Coordinates of C-alpha atoms in Angstrom, one line a residue:
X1353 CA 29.4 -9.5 -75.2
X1354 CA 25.9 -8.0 -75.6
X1355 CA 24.4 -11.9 -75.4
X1356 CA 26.2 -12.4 -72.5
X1357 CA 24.9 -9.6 -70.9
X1358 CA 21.8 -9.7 -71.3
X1359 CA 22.3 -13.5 -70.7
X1360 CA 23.2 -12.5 -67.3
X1361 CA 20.6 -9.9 -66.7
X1362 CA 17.9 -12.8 -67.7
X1363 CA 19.1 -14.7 -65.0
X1364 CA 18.9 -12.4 -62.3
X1365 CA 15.9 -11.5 -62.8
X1366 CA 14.5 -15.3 -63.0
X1367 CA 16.7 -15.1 -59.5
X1368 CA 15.2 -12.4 -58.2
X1369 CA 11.7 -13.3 -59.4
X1370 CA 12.1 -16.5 -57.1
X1371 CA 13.8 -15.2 -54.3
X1372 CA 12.3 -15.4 -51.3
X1373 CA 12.7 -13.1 -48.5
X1374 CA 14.9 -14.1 -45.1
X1375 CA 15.6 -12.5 -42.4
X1376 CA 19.1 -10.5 -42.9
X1377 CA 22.5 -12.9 -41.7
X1378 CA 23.7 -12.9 -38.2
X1379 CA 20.3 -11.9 -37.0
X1380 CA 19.3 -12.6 -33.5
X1381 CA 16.4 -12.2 -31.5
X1382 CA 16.0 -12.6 -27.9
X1383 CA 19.6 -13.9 -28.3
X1384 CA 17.8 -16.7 -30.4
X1385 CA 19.4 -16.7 -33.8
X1386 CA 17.6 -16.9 -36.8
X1387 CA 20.0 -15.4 -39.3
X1388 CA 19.2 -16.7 -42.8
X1389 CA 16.0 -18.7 -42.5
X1390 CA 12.4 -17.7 -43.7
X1391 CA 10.2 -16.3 -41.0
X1392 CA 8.2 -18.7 -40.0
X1393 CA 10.8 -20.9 -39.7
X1394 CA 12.4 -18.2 -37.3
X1395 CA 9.1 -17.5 -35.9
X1396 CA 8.8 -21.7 -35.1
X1397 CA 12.7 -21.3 -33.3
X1398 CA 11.2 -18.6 -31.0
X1399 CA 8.4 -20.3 -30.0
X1400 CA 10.4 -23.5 -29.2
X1401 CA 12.4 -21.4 -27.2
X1402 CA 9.6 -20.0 -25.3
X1403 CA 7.8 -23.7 -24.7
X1404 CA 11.0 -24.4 -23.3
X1405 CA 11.6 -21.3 -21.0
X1406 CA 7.8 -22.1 -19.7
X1407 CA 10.0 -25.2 -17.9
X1408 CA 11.9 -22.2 -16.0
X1409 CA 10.5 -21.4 -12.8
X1410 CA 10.7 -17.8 -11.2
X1411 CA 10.5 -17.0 -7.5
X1412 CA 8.3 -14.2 -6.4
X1413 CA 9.0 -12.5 -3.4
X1414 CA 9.0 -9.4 -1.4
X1415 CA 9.9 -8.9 2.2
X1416 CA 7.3 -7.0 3.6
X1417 CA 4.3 -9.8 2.6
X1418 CA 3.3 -12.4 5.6
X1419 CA 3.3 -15.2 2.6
X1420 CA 5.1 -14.9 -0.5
X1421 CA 3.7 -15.6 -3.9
X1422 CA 6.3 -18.6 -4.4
X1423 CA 7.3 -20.5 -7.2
X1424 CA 5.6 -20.0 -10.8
X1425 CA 6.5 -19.7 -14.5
X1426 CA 6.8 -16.7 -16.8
X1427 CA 3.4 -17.1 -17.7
X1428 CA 1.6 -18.7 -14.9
X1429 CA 3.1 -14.9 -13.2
X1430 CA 1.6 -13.3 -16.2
X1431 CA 4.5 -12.4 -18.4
X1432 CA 3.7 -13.3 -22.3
X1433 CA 6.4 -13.2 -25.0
X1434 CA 4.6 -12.0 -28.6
X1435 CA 6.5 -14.3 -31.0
X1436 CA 4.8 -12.8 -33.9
X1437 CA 5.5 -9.7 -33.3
X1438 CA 9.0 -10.5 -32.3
X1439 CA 9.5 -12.0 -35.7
X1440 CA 7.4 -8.8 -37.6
X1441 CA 10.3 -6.1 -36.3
X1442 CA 12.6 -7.2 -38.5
X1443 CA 13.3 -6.0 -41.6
X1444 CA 13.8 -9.0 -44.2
X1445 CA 16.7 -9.0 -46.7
X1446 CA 16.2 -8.0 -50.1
X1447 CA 17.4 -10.1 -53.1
X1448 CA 19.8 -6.9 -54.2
X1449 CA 21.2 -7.1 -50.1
X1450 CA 22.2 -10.9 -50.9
X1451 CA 24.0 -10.6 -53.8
X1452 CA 25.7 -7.5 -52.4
X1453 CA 27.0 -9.7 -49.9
X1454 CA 27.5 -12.8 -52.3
X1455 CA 30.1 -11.0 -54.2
X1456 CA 31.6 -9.0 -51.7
X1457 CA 29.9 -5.2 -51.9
X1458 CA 28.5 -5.3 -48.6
X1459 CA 29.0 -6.9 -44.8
X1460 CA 27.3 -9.1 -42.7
X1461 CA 26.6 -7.0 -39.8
X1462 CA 25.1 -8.8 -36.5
X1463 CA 21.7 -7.2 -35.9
X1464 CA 20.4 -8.0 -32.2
X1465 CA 16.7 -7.5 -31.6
X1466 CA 14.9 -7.7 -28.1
X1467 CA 11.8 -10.1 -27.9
X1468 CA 8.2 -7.8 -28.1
X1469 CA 6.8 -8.8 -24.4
X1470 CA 3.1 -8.7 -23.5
X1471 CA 1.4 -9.2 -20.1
X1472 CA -1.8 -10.7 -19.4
X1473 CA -3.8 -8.3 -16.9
X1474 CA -6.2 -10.4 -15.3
X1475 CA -3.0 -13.1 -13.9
X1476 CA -1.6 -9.7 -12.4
X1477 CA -4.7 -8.9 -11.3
X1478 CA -5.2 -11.7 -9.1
X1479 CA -1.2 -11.5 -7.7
X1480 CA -2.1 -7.9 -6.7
X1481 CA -4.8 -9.4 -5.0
X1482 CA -3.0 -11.5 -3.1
X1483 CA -0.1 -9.3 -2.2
X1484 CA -3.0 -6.9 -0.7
X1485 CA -3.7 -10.2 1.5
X1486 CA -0.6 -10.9 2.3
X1487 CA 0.9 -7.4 3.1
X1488 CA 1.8 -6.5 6.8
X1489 CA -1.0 -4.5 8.5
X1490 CA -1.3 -1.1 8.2
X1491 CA -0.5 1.2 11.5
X1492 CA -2.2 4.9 11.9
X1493 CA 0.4 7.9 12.4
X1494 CA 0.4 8.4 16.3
X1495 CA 1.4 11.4 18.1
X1496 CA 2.3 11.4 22.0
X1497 CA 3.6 13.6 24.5
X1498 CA 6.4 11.9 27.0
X1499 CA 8.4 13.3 29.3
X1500 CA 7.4 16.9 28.1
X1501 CA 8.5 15.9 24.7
X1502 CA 6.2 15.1 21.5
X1503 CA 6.7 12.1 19.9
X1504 CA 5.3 11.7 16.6
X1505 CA 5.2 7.7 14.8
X1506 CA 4.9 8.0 11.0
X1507 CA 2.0 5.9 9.5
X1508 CA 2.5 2.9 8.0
X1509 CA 0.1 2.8 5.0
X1510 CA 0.4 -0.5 2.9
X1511 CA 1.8 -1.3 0.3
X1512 CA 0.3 -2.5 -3.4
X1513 CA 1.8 -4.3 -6.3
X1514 CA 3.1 -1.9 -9.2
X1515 CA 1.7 -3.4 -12.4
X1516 CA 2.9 -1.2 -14.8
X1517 CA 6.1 -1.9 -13.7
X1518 CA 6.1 -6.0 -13.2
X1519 CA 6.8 -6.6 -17.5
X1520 CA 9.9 -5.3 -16.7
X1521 CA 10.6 -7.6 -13.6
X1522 CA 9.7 -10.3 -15.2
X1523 CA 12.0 -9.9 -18.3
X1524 CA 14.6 -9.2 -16.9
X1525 CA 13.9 -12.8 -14.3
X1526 CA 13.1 -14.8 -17.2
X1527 CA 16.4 -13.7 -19.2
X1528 CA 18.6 -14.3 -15.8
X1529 CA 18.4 -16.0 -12.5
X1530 CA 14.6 -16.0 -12.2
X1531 CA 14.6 -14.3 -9.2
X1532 CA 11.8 -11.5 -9.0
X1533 CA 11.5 -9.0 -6.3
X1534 CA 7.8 -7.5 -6.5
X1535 CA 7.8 -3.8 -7.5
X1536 CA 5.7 -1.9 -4.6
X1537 CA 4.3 1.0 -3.9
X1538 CA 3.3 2.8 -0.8
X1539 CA -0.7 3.3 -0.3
X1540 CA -1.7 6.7 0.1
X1541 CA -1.7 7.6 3.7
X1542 CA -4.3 9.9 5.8
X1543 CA -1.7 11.2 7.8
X1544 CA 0.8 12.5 5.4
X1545 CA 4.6 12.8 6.9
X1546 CA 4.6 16.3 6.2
X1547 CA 1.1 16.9 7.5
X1548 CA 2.5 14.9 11.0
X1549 CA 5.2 17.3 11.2
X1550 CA 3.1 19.5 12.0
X1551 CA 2.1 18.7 15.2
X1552 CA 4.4 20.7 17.2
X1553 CA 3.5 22.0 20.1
X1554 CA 1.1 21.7 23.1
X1555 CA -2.1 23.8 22.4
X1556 CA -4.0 23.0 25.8
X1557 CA -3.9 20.2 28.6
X1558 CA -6.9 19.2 31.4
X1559 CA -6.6 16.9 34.6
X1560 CA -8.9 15.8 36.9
X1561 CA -8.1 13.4 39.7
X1562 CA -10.2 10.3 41.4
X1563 CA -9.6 7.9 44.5
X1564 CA -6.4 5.9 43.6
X1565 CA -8.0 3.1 45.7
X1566 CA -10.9 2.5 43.0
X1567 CA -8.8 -0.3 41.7
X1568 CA -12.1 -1.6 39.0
X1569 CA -12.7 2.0 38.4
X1570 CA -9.6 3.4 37.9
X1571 CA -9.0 0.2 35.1
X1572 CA -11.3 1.5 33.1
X1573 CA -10.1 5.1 33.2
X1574 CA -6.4 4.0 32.2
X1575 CA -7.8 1.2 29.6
X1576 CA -10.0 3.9 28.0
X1577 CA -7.8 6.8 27.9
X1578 CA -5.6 4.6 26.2
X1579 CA -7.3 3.9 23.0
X1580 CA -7.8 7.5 22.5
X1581 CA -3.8 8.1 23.2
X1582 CA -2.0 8.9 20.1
X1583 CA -4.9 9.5 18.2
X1584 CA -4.7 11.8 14.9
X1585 CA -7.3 14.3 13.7
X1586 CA -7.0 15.5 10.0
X1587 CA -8.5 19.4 9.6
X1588 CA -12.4 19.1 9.9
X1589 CA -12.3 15.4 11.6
X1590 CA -14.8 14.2 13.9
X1591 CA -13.6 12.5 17.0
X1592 CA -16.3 9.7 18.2
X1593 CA -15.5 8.8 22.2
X1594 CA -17.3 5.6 21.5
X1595 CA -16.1 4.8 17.7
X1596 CA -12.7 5.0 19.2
X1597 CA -13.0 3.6 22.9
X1598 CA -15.6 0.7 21.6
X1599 CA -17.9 -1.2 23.5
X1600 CA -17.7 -1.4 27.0
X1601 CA -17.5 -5.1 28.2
X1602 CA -15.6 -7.9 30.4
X1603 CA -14.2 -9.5 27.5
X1604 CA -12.4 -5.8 26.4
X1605 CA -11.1 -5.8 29.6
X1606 CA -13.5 -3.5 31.2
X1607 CA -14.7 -3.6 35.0
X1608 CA -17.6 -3.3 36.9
X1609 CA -17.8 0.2 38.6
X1610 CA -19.9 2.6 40.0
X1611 CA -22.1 5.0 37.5
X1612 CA -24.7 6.9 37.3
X1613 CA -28.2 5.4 35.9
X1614 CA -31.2 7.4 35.6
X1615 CA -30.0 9.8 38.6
X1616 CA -29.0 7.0 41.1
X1617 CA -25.9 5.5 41.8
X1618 CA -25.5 1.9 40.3
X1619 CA -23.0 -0.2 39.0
X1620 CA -22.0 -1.0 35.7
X1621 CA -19.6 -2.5 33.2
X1622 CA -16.8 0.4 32.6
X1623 CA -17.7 2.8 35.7
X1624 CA -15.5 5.4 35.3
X1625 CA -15.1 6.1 31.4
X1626 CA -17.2 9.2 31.6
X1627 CA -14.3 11.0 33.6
X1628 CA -12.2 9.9 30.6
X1629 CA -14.8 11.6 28.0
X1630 CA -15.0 14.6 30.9
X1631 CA -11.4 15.1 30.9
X1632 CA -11.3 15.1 27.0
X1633 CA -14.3 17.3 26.6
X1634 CA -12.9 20.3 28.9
X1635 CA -9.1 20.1 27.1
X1636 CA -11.1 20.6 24.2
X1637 CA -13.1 23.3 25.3
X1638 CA -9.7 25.4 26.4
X1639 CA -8.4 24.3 23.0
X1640 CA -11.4 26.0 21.0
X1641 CA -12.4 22.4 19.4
X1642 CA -15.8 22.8 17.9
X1643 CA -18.2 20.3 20.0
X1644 CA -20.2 18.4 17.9
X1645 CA -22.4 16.1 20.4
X1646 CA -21.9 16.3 24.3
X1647 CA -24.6 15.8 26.8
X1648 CA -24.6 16.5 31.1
X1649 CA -25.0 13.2 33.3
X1650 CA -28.1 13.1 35.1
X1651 CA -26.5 14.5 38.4
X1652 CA -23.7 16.7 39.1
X1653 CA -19.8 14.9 38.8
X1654 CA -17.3 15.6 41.4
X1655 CA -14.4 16.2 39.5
X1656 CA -15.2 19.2 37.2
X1657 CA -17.6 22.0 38.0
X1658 CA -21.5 21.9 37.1
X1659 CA -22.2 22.0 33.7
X1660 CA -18.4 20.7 32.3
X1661 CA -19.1 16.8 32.1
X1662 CA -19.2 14.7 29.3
X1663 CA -21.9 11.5 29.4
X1664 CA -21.4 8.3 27.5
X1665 CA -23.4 5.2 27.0
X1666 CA -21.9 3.0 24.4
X1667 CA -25.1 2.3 21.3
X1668 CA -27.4 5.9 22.9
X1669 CA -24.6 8.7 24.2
X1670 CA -21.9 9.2 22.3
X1671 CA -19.3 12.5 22.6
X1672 CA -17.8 14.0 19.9
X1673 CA -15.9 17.0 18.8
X1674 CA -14.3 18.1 15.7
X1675 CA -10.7 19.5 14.9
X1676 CA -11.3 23.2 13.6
X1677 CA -7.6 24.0 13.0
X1678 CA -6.5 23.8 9.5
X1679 CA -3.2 21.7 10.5
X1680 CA -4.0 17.6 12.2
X1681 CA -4.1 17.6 15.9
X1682 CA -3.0 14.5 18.6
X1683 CA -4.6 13.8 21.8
X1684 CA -1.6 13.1 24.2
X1685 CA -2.4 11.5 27.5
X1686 CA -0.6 11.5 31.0
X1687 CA -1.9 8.7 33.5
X1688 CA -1.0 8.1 36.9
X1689 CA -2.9 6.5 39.9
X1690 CA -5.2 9.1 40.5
X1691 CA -4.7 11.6 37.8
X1692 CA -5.6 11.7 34.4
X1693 CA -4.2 14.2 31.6
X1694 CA -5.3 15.1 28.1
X1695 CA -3.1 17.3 25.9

């Protein structure tokens, strides 16, 4: 009985001295199984399975982009499956673990393990790129005043591509139906909502009127005061009349009008915008704005008294005036023919 014994123990250690390590029974990874073979053999399984999958083709889309991204594979998008390491989380069977199971003493329990995923950075580099392209434009908050009512418009900031959170996506589109729906996030706005909720009252209004008959004239007033309508002013802002209004000319839709030039009366493209920057100027007096740059014309205006006009010349005169509250401002507008109105 002794010989046979340590018969038997000579044997299993000449087994065990040339057993070679596998990964465990009813082992799968990525839902590949690789139960019982050595790992590189398991290692050569996932990668086929992967060169394979690379056939798949996923769809990248998101519905506020002008073009979508289209048709690519998991690793044309960026996605990269780590075989190796998918492989190296495993823990391999031991020689004592099979011979447990050979005669009985222990179970062959299924052990599921999840591929180890990479991306490559610079591919979703370039998609974020292109979604940035390919986004819908980006729209300032506004703020009017109708009908004795304010009105505010939230902004609409952009949107950018989420990479920290596209691995995800793109597991989870490889492993299904392939269909990806970008992950976005929403640019930081200069007008937050809360800040824009704010804006809640009237703080000062100033009108001045002109001939309703000045058909060129009166143009330019209403297309002027227009583009300054709705505009926001964040605490410590500068207003620019001509950064906003731009550059007076026939192909902006601007008329030829009387002005004032070098204290005569002459005509020019956009006659009549100085009564726009007037008007603004004296609501922002009553409001207490600080006034940054304002300068007189070179004779006396008929529609405020002495001393409260406004001047511009698009590229030489510019007005500005900058919000000194500690909450955003709007500049509401009111326009009828022969009236203009700046809240």
């Amino acid at each position: 009985v002794l010989g046979c014994f340590m018969t038997g123990g000579v044997v299993l250690g000449l087994a065990a001295a040339r057993y070679q390590p596998t990964l465990p029974p009813n082992v799968t990874v990525g839902g590949v199984k690789g139960g019982g073979l050595m790992p590189e053999e398991a290692l050569k399984r996932v990668k086929g399975w992967w060169g394979a999958r690379q056939m798949d083709l996923l769809n990248l889309t998101h519905p506020d982009l002008d073009q979508q991204p289209g048709a690519m594979t998991p690793q044309q998008a960026g996605l990269v499956l780590d075989a190796e390491s998918s492989i190296a989380q495993i823990r391999l069977d031991t020689f004592q673990a099979s011979v447990g199971r050979a005669v009985g003493l222990q179970e062959r329990q299924e052990q599921n393990y999840d591929f180890v995923w990479k991306t490559d950075t610079e591919k979703l580099e370039k998609l974020k790129a292109f979604v940035a392209k390919q986004q819908k434009p980006k729209k300032p908050a506004q703020a009017f005043y109708r009908d004795g009512k304010i009105v505010l418009v939230k902004e609409a900031a952009g949107i950018g591509l989420k990479i920290d959170a596209m691995q995800d996506r793109l597991v989870e589109a490889t492993m299904g139906d392939g269909k990806v729906l970008l992950p976005m996030a929403e640019g930081e706005k200069k007008v937050p909502d809360a800040e824009l909720q704010k804006i809640s009252e009237v703080v000062m209004s100033f009108t001045t009127k002109f001939p309703s008959y000045k058909t060129s004239r009166n143009n330019n007033i209403q297309l002027a005061s227009s583009k300054i309508e709705g505009k926001i002013l964040m605490p410590g802002e500068v207003f620019s009349f001509n950064d906003t209004v731009g550059r007076r000319t026939i192909a902006a839709g601007f008329k030829e009008a009387g002005v004032f030039a070098n204290g005569k009366h002459d005509t020019g493209i956009g006659g009549g915008i100085c009564q726009v920057s007037t008007t603004l100027y004296n609501a922002c007096l009553l409001a207490n704005m600080k006034i940054i740059q304002r300068q007189n014309h070179s004779m006396p205006v008929p529609y405020v008294p002495v001393g409260r006009d406004a001047t511009v010349d698009f590229g030489s005169i510019d007005y500005q005036f900058q919000n000194s509250y500690d909450v955003p401002i709007a500049i509401g507008r009111k326009y009828v023919n022969g009236a203009l109105t700046f809240y």
